[in-house]
DNA sequence: CTGAAAGCGCTTACAG
DNA sequence: CTGAAAGCGCTTACAG
């Protein structure tokens, strides 16, 4: 507890009790909202609290056994997480929205690989009621820290190796299928895809969604995997795709950057979008809005991810067992001009 | 403190003392690193800690008077802050980097207007050693909460009404002057600006930077204020600017979205950029990279802002008085193709 | 319904 | 150098 310079001394519950002429236990009961306290006593306590400027000391409260009312959102920094940034803040906002309803304080903890020791102290130090992991890598040591602390947890992404921790994921497969399917309804026949790196679960899911939506028209030759999620990688993969199938009439980019790269390639090559070629992306990021023509794409439910994780930990705090829980948060397709 | 389901009971310092055959006080001294402890005792304690799996209880520590080792970055949500998102995560990363050196845990607290009560409990509850405000509005009640708690603080942006709190701001004026000045060196004569909304300090600062860099060539007629920072507002303001001065040969957009809108307008109208018209922006956001041609712009020092705030609170924890401190964090111009 | 008392786990002077 | 003891501020049974 930081010492306030020159600040008198913080009022304690005892000060309130004395000012109100009532015992400390009763004040505690009233403040905590447990057990009966006479109206008369309540009035006196309220007045006394105001008078002495009392604020409960969280540390003392917790030491005595009360829950901390703090729920952490843990961000393992060095991860590629900070690349997909917009999702992070969206999660924060969503989680906060759900937590506030229960009067729980959202506490975002960010830690690099070098901070795991300090993080462990914090996690196991008893200040937290639960932990949400913004992005756990496979075998992430943070998971163990949370487990050791015996804290209710929730995680985003699918982690088959963590069956006991409820998870929420973006419905990548469904979102991809939806936008690709609708793009195809117009009668496109030669459909290609710029896929994301196969080492990523989300890339695989989107590919699967694409395949199922393409159905009979699916042609493995027309799927090119990009080295990563960047615009540059999209340029390279797009060139290859165009080489393989100059007669393409529709393309799904596994994210907006890839799709945008393809649009630039196509338009630069003299084709019209969506006239000659329909193109759709995924993410609803800046890329999609800035593209010429603007990309039709799939919006990520970032806030919903945060809200859902918050809901999961709250339910566990309430005693529910959420083993095996996995919910896919639906996406929303955003139609613009590229398809 | 959350109760771990089925977890035995957490080891306390007393368990360690018993396992090591040493008194509790000595264990504490060793763990805290205060006072002398014999090598023999240290060895036994280390072993015992490992054996019983001891982790200090943060609440108890704090109750007994130790600092919490937690520093908050407070994000007042509903603000326009989440619009300028990339800066937020940059600040988090920067602050964390500085704090970890002192073994301080960064704790991001996010709160909407409806959460101020809960936030107040957290801030004054004794869990924090200091607070950094990501974006304080004028007269922000959070400032008062922090003051009441007697916590060392730091803030971003300029707040003349808060002379006692050290502040860090982006050098908007300098950054604007720098990029505009260099753009003009080529000999442009009719220089316009799409200014940001005048109610914002940063908009005013950038305008001032523009004016000083334009010097003799400055013409108030060629400055049009956009309604807000959006692309759409840029389109409207850009149209007006073009109407006022069809012979423009250089334009400074107070942010990238405004500048990008202007580029689109100009190119759409048949002019070449940077041939006929040089255009520069501010922020180094996605807009600048996606623009055709890509925008030359000014990069915001988001991480530096976080690092600086962290430095400020650390110094105050160490006893320094930082009254009146204001540092302007330098920006960096990024040259691309639009000028 | 409301006191008095014990206890949460640690730290810090104070003796030894 | 290292114990024993008091105290940090609150909560929770337990008596009354």
JSON list of N, CA and C in Angstrom, two decimals, chain B residues 150-211:
[
{"chain": "B", "resi": 150, "resn": "UNK", "atom": "N", "xyz": [-3.99, 9.41, -2.79]},
{"chain": "B", "resi": 150, "resn": "UNK", "atom": "CA", "xyz": [-2.62, 9.81, -2.49]},
{"chain": "B", "resi": 150, "resn": "UNK", "atom": "C", "xyz": [-1.59, 9.08, -3.32]},
{"chain": "B", "resi": 151, "resn": "UNK", "atom": "N", "xyz": [-1.99, 8.63, -4.49]},
{"chain": "B", "resi": 151, "resn": "UNK", "atom": "CA", "xyz": [-1.07, 7.87, -5.33]},
{"chain": "B", "resi": 151, "resn": "UNK", "atom": "C", "xyz": [-0.25, 8.75, -6.26]},
{"chain": "B", "resi": 152, "resn": "UNK", "atom": "N", "xyz": [0.99, 8.38, -6.48]},
{"chain": "B", "resi": 152, "resn": "UNK", "atom": "CA", "xyz": [1.80, 9.04, -7.49]},
{"chain": "B", "resi": 152, "resn": "UNK", "atom": "C", "xyz": [1.09, 8.82, -8.82]},
{"chain": "B", "resi": 153, "resn": "UNK", "atom": "N", "xyz": [1.11, 9.82, -9.69]},
{"chain": "B", "resi": 153, "resn": "UNK", "atom": "CA", "xyz": [0.39, 9.68, -10.96]},
{"chain": "B", "resi": 153, "resn": "UNK", "atom": "C", "xyz": [1.16, 10.25, -12.13]},
{"chain": "B", "resi": 154, "resn": "UNK", "atom": "N", "xyz": [0.68, 9.96, -13.31]},
{"chain": "B", "resi": 154, "resn": "UNK", "atom": "CA", "xyz": [1.24, 10.53, -14.52]},
{"chain": "B", "resi": 154, "resn": "UNK", "atom": "C", "xyz": [0.11, 10.53, -15.54]},
{"chain": "B", "resi": 155, "resn": "UNK", "atom": "N", "xyz": [0.20, 11.46, -16.48]},
{"chain": "B", "resi": 155, "resn": "UNK", "atom": "CA", "xyz": [-0.90, 11.58, -17.42]},
{"chain": "B", "resi": 155, "resn": "UNK", "atom": "C", "xyz": [-0.38, 11.89, -18.82]},
{"chain": "B", "resi": 156, "resn": "UNK", "atom": "N", "xyz": [-1.13, 11.50, -19.84]},
{"chain": "B", "resi": 156, "resn": "UNK", "atom": "CA", "xyz": [-0.71, 11.89, -21.18]},
{"chain": "B", "resi": 156, "resn": "UNK", "atom": "C", "xyz": [-1.59, 13.02, -21.69]},
{"chain": "B", "resi": 157, "resn": "UNK", "atom": "N", "xyz": [-0.98, 13.91, -22.41]},
{"chain": "B", "resi": 157, "resn": "UNK", "atom": "CA", "xyz": [-1.69, 15.07, -22.89]},
{"chain": "B", "resi": 157, "resn": "UNK", "atom": "C", "xyz": [-1.35, 16.25, -21.99]},
{"chain": "B", "resi": 158, "resn": "UNK", "atom": "N", "xyz": [-1.70, 17.43, -22.45]},
{"chain": "B", "resi": 158, "resn": "UNK", "atom": "CA", "xyz": [-1.38, 18.60, -21.65]},
{"chain": "B", "resi": 158, "resn": "UNK", "atom": "C", "xyz": [-2.58, 19.05, -20.84]},
{"chain": "B", "resi": 159, "resn": "UNK", "atom": "N", "xyz": [-2.39, 19.19, -19.56]},
{"chain": "B", "resi": 159, "resn": "UNK", "atom": "CA", "xyz": [-3.48, 19.56, -18.67]},
{"chain": "B", "resi": 159, "resn": "UNK", "atom": "C", "xyz": [-3.01, 20.66, -17.74]},
{"chain": "B", "resi": 160, "resn": "UNK", "atom": "N", "xyz": [-3.07, 21.88, -18.22]},
{"chain": "B", "resi": 160, "resn": "UNK", "atom": "CA", "xyz": [-2.58, 23.01, -17.43]},
{"chain": "B", "resi": 160, "resn": "UNK", "atom": "C", "xyz": [-3.24, 23.08, -16.06]},
{"chain": "B", "resi": 161, "resn": "UNK", "atom": "N", "xyz": [-4.45, 22.52, -15.97]},
{"chain": "B", "resi": 161, "resn": "UNK", "atom": "CA", "xyz": [-5.14, 22.58, -14.69]},
{"chain": "B", "resi": 161, "resn": "UNK", "atom": "C", "xyz": [-4.62, 21.55, -13.70]},
{"chain": "B", "resi": 162, "resn": "UNK", "atom": "N", "xyz": [-3.67, 20.76, -14.12]},
{"chain": "B", "resi": 162, "resn": "UNK", "atom": "CA", "xyz": [-3.11, 19.73, -13.23]},
{"chain": "B", "resi": 162, "resn": "UNK", "atom": "C", "xyz": [-1.60, 19.87, -13.11]},
{"chain": "B", "resi": 163, "resn": "UNK", "atom": "N", "xyz": [-1.16, 20.99, -12.61]},
{"chain": "B", "resi": 163, "resn": "UNK", "atom": "CA", "xyz": [0.28, 21.25, -12.59]},
{"chain": "B", "resi": 163, "resn": "UNK", "atom": "C", "xyz": [1.08, 20.27, -11.75]},
{"chain": "B", "resi": 164, "resn": "UNK", "atom": "N", "xyz": [0.42, 19.65, -10.79]},
{"chain": "B", "resi": 164, "resn": "UNK", "atom": "CA", "xyz": [1.18, 18.75, -9.91]},
{"chain": "B", "resi": 164, "resn": "UNK", "atom": "C", "xyz": [1.41, 17.37, -10.49]},
{"chain": "B", "resi": 165, "resn": "UNK", "atom": "N", "xyz": [0.72, 17.07, -11.59]},
{"chain": "B", "resi": 165, "resn": "UNK", "atom": "CA", "xyz": [0.88, 15.73, -12.17]},
{"chain": "B", "resi": 165, "resn": "UNK", "atom": "C", "xyz": [1.75, 15.79, -13.42]},
{"chain": "B", "resi": 166, "resn": "UNK", "atom": "N", "xyz": [2.85, 15.06, -13.42]},
{"chain": "B", "resi": 166, "resn": "UNK", "atom": "CA", "xyz": [3.73, 15.09, -14.58]},
{"chain": "B", "resi": 166, "resn": "UNK", "atom": "C", "xyz": [3.01, 14.56, -15.81]},
{"chain": "B", "resi": 167, "resn": "UNK", "atom": "N", "xyz": [3.28, 15.20, -16.94]},
{"chain": "B", "resi": 167, "resn": "UNK", "atom": "CA", "xyz": [2.58, 14.83, -18.16]},
{"chain": "B", "resi": 167, "resn": "UNK", "atom": "C", "xyz": [3.54, 14.58, -19.31]},
{"chain": "B", "resi": 168, "resn": "UNK", "atom": "N", "xyz": [3.09, 13.76, -20.23]},
{"chain": "B", "resi": 168, "resn": "UNK", "atom": "CA", "xyz": [3.87, 13.53, -21.43]},
{"chain": "B", "resi": 168, "resn": "UNK", "atom": "C", "xyz": [2.92, 13.71, -22.60]},
{"chain": "B", "resi": 169, "resn": "UNK", "atom": "N", "xyz": [3.40, 14.34, -23.63]},
{"chain": "B", "resi": 169, "resn": "UNK", "atom": "CA", "xyz": [2.53, 14.54, -24.79]},
{"chain": "B", "resi": 169, "resn": "UNK", "atom": "C", "xyz": [3.31, 14.27, -26.06]},
{"chain": "B", "resi": 170, "resn": "UNK", "atom": "N", "xyz": [2.57, 14.04, -27.11]},
{"chain": "B", "resi": 170, "resn": "UNK", "atom": "CA", "xyz": [3.20, 13.87, -28.41]},
{"chain": "B", "resi": 170, "resn": "UNK", "atom": "C", "xyz": [3.60, 15.26, -28.88]},
{"chain": "B", "resi": 171, "resn": "UNK", "atom": "N", "xyz": [4.74, 15.38, -29.49]},
{"chain": "B", "resi": 171, "resn": "UNK", "atom": "CA", "xyz": [5.14, 16.69, -30.01]},
{"chain": "B", "resi": 171, "resn": "UNK", "atom": "C", "xyz": [4.43, 16.95, -31.33]},
{"chain": "B", "resi": 172, "resn": "UNK", "atom": "N", "xyz": [3.16, 17.25, -31.24]},
{"chain": "B", "resi": 172, "resn": "UNK", "atom": "CA", "xyz": [2.36, 17.46, -32.44]},
{"chain": "B", "resi": 172, "resn": "UNK", "atom": "C", "xyz": [2.85, 18.64, -33.26]},
{"chain": "B", "resi": 173, "resn": "UNK", "atom": "N", "xyz": [3.18, 19.68, -32.55]},
{"chain": "B", "resi": 173, "resn": "UNK", "atom": "CA", "xyz": [3.62, 20.89, -33.22]},
{"chain": "B", "resi": 173, "resn": "UNK", "atom": "C", "xyz": [4.92, 20.63, -33.98]},
{"chain": "B", "resi": 174, "resn": "UNK", "atom": "N", "xyz": [5.86, 20.06, -33.28]},
{"chain": "B", "resi": 174, "resn": "UNK", "atom": "CA", "xyz": [7.14, 19.78, -33.90]},
{"chain": "B", "resi": 174, "resn": "UNK", "atom": "C", "xyz": [7.03, 18.81, -35.07]},
{"chain": "B", "resi": 175, "resn": "UNK", "atom": "N", "xyz": [6.25, 17.78, -34.88]},
{"chain": "B", "resi": 175, "resn": "UNK", "atom": "CA", "xyz": [6.10, 16.78, -35.93]},
{"chain": "B", "resi": 175, "resn": "UNK", "atom": "C", "xyz": [5.48, 17.39, -37.18]},
{"chain": "B", "resi": 176, "resn": "UNK", "atom": "N", "xyz": [4.45, 18.20, -36.97]},
{"chain": "B", "resi": 176, "resn": "UNK", "atom": "CA", "xyz": [3.78, 18.82, -38.11]},
{"chain": "B", "resi": 176, "resn": "UNK", "atom": "C", "xyz": [4.75, 19.76, -38.83]},
{"chain": "B", "resi": 177, "resn": "UNK", "atom": "N", "xyz": [5.45, 20.57, -38.05]},
{"chain": "B", "resi": 177, "resn": "UNK", "atom": "CA", "xyz": [6.36, 21.53, -38.64]},
{"chain": "B", "resi": 177, "resn": "UNK", "atom": "C", "xyz": [7.44, 20.82, -39.46]},
{"chain": "B", "resi": 178, "resn": "UNK", "atom": "N", "xyz": [7.90, 19.73, -38.91]},
{"chain": "B", "resi": 178, "resn": "UNK", "atom": "CA", "xyz": [8.97, 19.00, -39.57]},
{"chain": "B", "resi": 178, "resn": "UNK", "atom": "C", "xyz": [8.55, 18.44, -40.94]},
{"chain": "B", "resi": 179, "resn": "UNK", "atom": "N", "xyz": [7.43, 17.75, -40.94]},
{"chain": "B", "resi": 179, "resn": "UNK", "atom": "CA", "xyz": [7.04, 17.14, -42.21]},
{"chain": "B", "resi": 179, "resn": "UNK", "atom": "C", "xyz": [6.58, 18.17, -43.23]},
{"chain": "B", "resi": 180, "resn": "UNK", "atom": "N", "xyz": [5.89, 19.20, -42.76]},
{"chain": "B", "resi": 180, "resn": "UNK", "atom": "CA", "xyz": [5.44, 20.25, -43.68]},
{"chain": "B", "resi": 180, "resn": "UNK", "atom": "C", "xyz": [6.65, 21.01, -44.22]},
{"chain": "B", "resi": 181, "resn": "UNK", "atom": "N", "xyz": [7.57, 21.32, -43.33]},
{"chain": "B", "resi": 181, "resn": "UNK", "atom": "CA", "xyz": [8.76, 22.05, -43.75]},
{"chain": "B", "resi": 181, "resn": "UNK", "atom": "C", "xyz": [9.51, 21.32, -44.85]},
{"chain": "B", "resi": 182, "resn": "UNK", "atom": "N", "xyz": [9.70, 20.04, -44.63]},
{"chain": "B", "resi": 182, "resn": "UNK", "atom": "CA", "xyz": [10.47, 19.29, -45.62]},
{"chain": "B", "resi": 182, "resn": "UNK", "atom": "C", "xyz": [9.72, 19.16, -46.94]},
{"chain": "B", "resi": 183, "resn": "UNK", "atom": "N", "xyz": [8.40, 19.07, -46.83]},
{"chain": "B", "resi": 183, "resn": "UNK", "atom": "CA", "xyz": [7.61, 18.96, -48.05]},
{"chain": "B", "resi": 183, "resn": "UNK", "atom": "C", "xyz": [7.74, 20.25, -48.87]},
{"chain": "B", "resi": 184, "resn": "UNK", "atom": "N", "xyz": [7.87, 21.37, -48.14]},
{"chain": "B", "resi": 184, "resn": "UNK", "atom": "CA", "xyz": [7.92, 22.66, -48.81]},
{"chain": "B", "resi": 184, "resn": "UNK", "atom": "C", "xyz": [9.28, 22.98, -49.42]},
{"chain": "B", "resi": 185, "resn": "UNK", "atom": "N", "xyz": [10.29, 22.29, -48.92]},
{"chain": "B", "resi": 185, "resn": "UNK", "atom": "CA", "xyz": [11.63, 22.58, -49.41]},
{"chain": "B", "resi": 185, "resn": "UNK", "atom": "C", "xyz": [11.71, 22.43, -50.93]},
{"chain": "B", "resi": 186, "resn": "UNK", "atom": "N", "xyz": [10.86, 21.60, -51.46]},
{"chain": "B", "resi": 186, "resn": "UNK", "atom": "CA", "xyz": [10.88, 21.39, -52.91]},
{"chain": "B", "resi": 186, "resn": "UNK", "atom": "C", "xyz": [10.40, 22.62, -53.68]},
{"chain": "B", "resi": 187, "resn": "UNK", "atom": "N", "xyz": [9.85, 23.61, -52.98]},
{"chain": "B", "resi": 187, "resn": "UNK", "atom": "CA", "xyz": [9.45, 24.83, -53.68]},
{"chain": "B", "resi": 187, "resn": "UNK", "atom": "C", "xyz": [7.95, 24.99, -53.90]},
{"chain": "B", "resi": 188, "resn": "UNK", "atom": "N", "xyz": [7.17, 24.22, -53.17]},
{"chain": "B", "resi": 188, "resn": "UNK", "atom": "CA", "xyz": [5.70, 24.38, -53.30]},
{"chain": "B", "resi": 188, "resn": "UNK", "atom": "C", "xyz": [5.32, 25.77, -52.78]},
{"chain": "B", "resi": 189, "resn": "UNK", "atom": "N", "xyz": [4.31, 26.34, -53.38]},
{"chain": "B", "resi": 189, "resn": "UNK", "atom": "CA", "xyz": [3.93, 27.72, -53.05]},
{"chain": "B", "resi": 189, "resn": "UNK", "atom": "C", "xyz": [2.52, 27.87, -52.51]},
{"chain": "B", "resi": 190, "resn": "UNK", "atom": "N", "xyz": [1.62, 27.01, -52.98]},
{"chain": "B", "resi": 190, "resn": "UNK", "atom": "CA", "xyz": [0.22, 27.13, -52.54]},
{"chain": "B", "resi": 190, "resn": "UNK", "atom": "C", "xyz": [-0.08, 25.95, -51.63]},
{"chain": "B", "resi": 191, "resn": "UNK", "atom": "N", "xyz": [0.08, 26.18, -50.33]},
{"chain": "B", "resi": 191, "resn": "UNK", "atom": "CA", "xyz": [0.01, 25.10, -49.36]},
{"chain": "B", "resi": 191, "resn": "UNK", "atom": "C", "xyz": [-1.26, 25.12, -48.53]},
{"chain": "B", "resi": 192, "resn": "UNK", "atom": "N", "xyz": [-2.02, 24.03, -48.61]},
{"chain": "B", "resi": 192, "resn": "UNK", "atom": "CA", "xyz": [-3.26, 23.99, -47.84]},
{"chain": "B", "resi": 192, "resn": "UNK", "atom": "C", "xyz": [-3.19, 22.99, -46.70]},
{"chain": "B", "resi": 193, "resn": "UNK", "atom": "N", "xyz": [-4.16, 23.07, -45.81]},
{"chain": "B", "resi": 193, "resn": "UNK", "atom": "CA", "xyz": [-4.22, 22.10, -44.72]},
{"chain": "B", "resi": 193, "resn": "UNK", "atom": "C", "xyz": [-5.65, 21.70, -44.44]},
{"chain": "B", "resi": 194, "resn": "UNK", "atom": "N", "xyz": [-5.81, 20.40, -44.19]},
{"chain": "B", "resi": 194, "resn": "UNK", "atom": "CA", "xyz": [-7.09, 19.88, -43.71]},
{"chain": "B", "resi": 194, "resn": "UNK", "atom": "C", "xyz": [-6.88, 19.73, -42.21]},
{"chain": "B", "resi": 195, "resn": "UNK", "atom": "N", "xyz": [-7.40, 20.68, -41.45]},
{"chain": "B", "resi": 195, "resn": "UNK", "atom": "CA", "xyz": [-7.15, 20.68, -40.01]},
{"chain": "B", "resi": 195, "resn": "UNK", "atom": "C", "xyz": [-8.13, 19.78, -39.27]},
{"chain": "B", "resi": 196, "resn": "UNK", "atom": "N", "xyz": [-7.71, 19.31, -38.09]},
{"chain": "B", "resi": 196, "resn": "UNK", "atom": "CA", "xyz": [-8.59, 18.50, -37.26]},
{"chain": "B", "resi": 196, "resn": "UNK", "atom": "C", "xyz": [-9.55, 19.41, -36.50]},
{"chain": "B", "resi": 197, "resn": "UNK", "atom": "N", "xyz": [-10.52, 18.84, -35.82]},
{"chain": "B", "resi": 197, "resn": "UNK", "atom": "CA", "xyz": [-11.50, 19.63, -35.08]},
{"chain": "B", "resi": 197, "resn": "UNK", "atom": "C", "xyz": [-10.84, 20.52, -34.02]},
{"chain": "B", "resi": 198, "resn": "UNK", "atom": "N", "xyz": [-11.17, 21.78, -34.05]},
{"chain": "B", "resi": 198, "resn": "UNK", "atom": "CA", "xyz": [-10.50, 22.77, -33.21]},
{"chain": "B", "resi": 198, "resn": "UNK", "atom": "C", "xyz": [-10.70, 22.58, -31.72]},
{"chain": "B", "resi": 199, "resn": "UNK", "atom": "N", "xyz": [-11.67, 21.73, -31.35]},
{"chain": "B", "resi": 199, "resn": "UNK", "atom": "CA", "xyz": [-11.86, 21.52, -29.92]},
{"chain": "B", "resi": 199, "resn": "UNK", "atom": "C", "xyz": [-10.78, 20.63, -29.34]},
{"chain": "B", "resi": 200, "resn": "UNK", "atom": "N", "xyz": [-9.96, 20.05, -30.21]},
{"chain": "B", "resi": 200, "resn": "UNK", "atom": "CA", "xyz": [-8.93, 19.16, -29.71]},
{"chain": "B", "resi": 200, "resn": "UNK", "atom": "C", "xyz": [-7.56, 19.81, -29.69]},
{"chain": "B", "resi": 201, "resn": "UNK", "atom": "N", "xyz": [-6.93, 19.69, -28.56]},
{"chain": "B", "resi": 201, "resn": "UNK", "atom": "CA", "xyz": [-5.61, 20.27, -28.36]},
{"chain": "B", "resi": 201, "resn": "UNK", "atom": "C", "xyz": [-4.63, 19.82, -29.46]},
{"chain": "B", "resi": 202, "resn": "UNK", "atom": "N", "xyz": [-4.66, 18.54, -29.77]},
{"chain": "B", "resi": 202, "resn": "UNK", "atom": "CA", "xyz": [-3.70, 18.03, -30.75]},
{"chain": "B", "resi": 202, "resn": "UNK", "atom": "C", "xyz": [-3.94, 18.65, -32.13]},
{"chain": "B", "resi": 203, "resn": "UNK", "atom": "N", "xyz": [-5.20, 18.90, -32.45]},
{"chain": "B", "resi": 203, "resn": "UNK", "atom": "CA", "xyz": [-5.52, 19.51, -33.74]},
{"chain": "B", "resi": 203, "resn": "UNK", "atom": "C", "xyz": [-4.93, 20.92, -33.80]},
{"chain": "B", "resi": 204, "resn": "UNK", "atom": "N", "xyz": [-5.09, 21.64, -32.72]},
{"chain": "B", "resi": 204, "resn": "UNK", "atom": "CA", "xyz": [-4.56, 22.99, -32.64]},
{"chain": "B", "resi": 204, "resn": "UNK", "atom": "C", "xyz": [-3.04, 22.99, -32.76]},
{"chain": "B", "resi": 205, "resn": "UNK", "atom": "N", "xyz": [-2.42, 22.05, -32.06]},
{"chain": "B", "resi": 205, "resn": "UNK", "atom": "CA", "xyz": [-0.96, 21.99, -32.09]},
{"chain": "B", "resi": 205, "resn": "UNK", "atom": "C", "xyz": [-0.44, 21.69, -33.49]},
{"chain": "B", "resi": 206, "resn": "UNK", "atom": "N", "xyz": [-1.12, 20.80, -34.18]},
{"chain": "B", "resi": 206, "resn": "UNK", "atom": "CA", "xyz": [-0.66, 20.47, -35.53]},
{"chain": "B", "resi": 206, "resn": "UNK", "atom": "C", "xyz": [-0.83, 21.65, -36.48]},
{"chain": "B", "resi": 207, "resn": "UNK", "atom": "N", "xyz": [-1.91, 22.37, -36.26]},
{"chain": "B", "resi": 207, "resn": "UNK", "atom": "CA", "xyz": [-2.16, 23.55, -37.08]},
{"chain": "B", "resi": 207, "resn": "UNK", "atom": "C", "xyz": [-1.05, 24.57, -36.85]},
{"chain": "B", "resi": 208, "resn": "UNK", "atom": "N", "xyz": [-0.69, 24.72, -35.59]},
{"chain": "B", "resi": 208, "resn": "UNK", "atom": "CA", "xyz": [0.35, 25.69, -35.27]},
{"chain": "B", "resi": 208, "resn": "UNK", "atom": "C", "xyz": [1.69, 25.28, -35.90]},
{"chain": "B", "resi": 209, "resn": "UNK", "atom": "N", "xyz": [1.94, 23.99, -35.86]},
{"chain": "B", "resi": 209, "resn": "UNK", "atom": "CA", "xyz": [3.18, 23.50, -36.47]},
{"chain": "B", "resi": 209, "resn": "UNK", "atom": "C", "xyz": [3.17, 23.78, -37.97]},
{"chain": "B", "resi": 210, "resn": "UNK", "atom": "N", "xyz": [2.03, 23.58, -38.57]},
{"chain": "B", "resi": 210, "resn": "UNK", "atom": "CA", "xyz": [1.87, 23.83, -40.00]},
{"chain": "B", "resi": 210, "resn": "UNK", "atom": "C", "xyz": [2.16, 25.30, -40.31]},
{"chain": "B", "resi": 211, "resn": "UNK", "atom": "N", "xyz": [1.53, 26.15, -39.52]},
{"chain": "B", "resi": 211, "resn": "UNK", "atom": "CA", "xyz": [1.67, 27.57, -39.77]},
{"chain": "B", "resi": 211, "resn": "UNK", "atom": "C", "xyz": [3.12, 28.04, -39.66]}
]
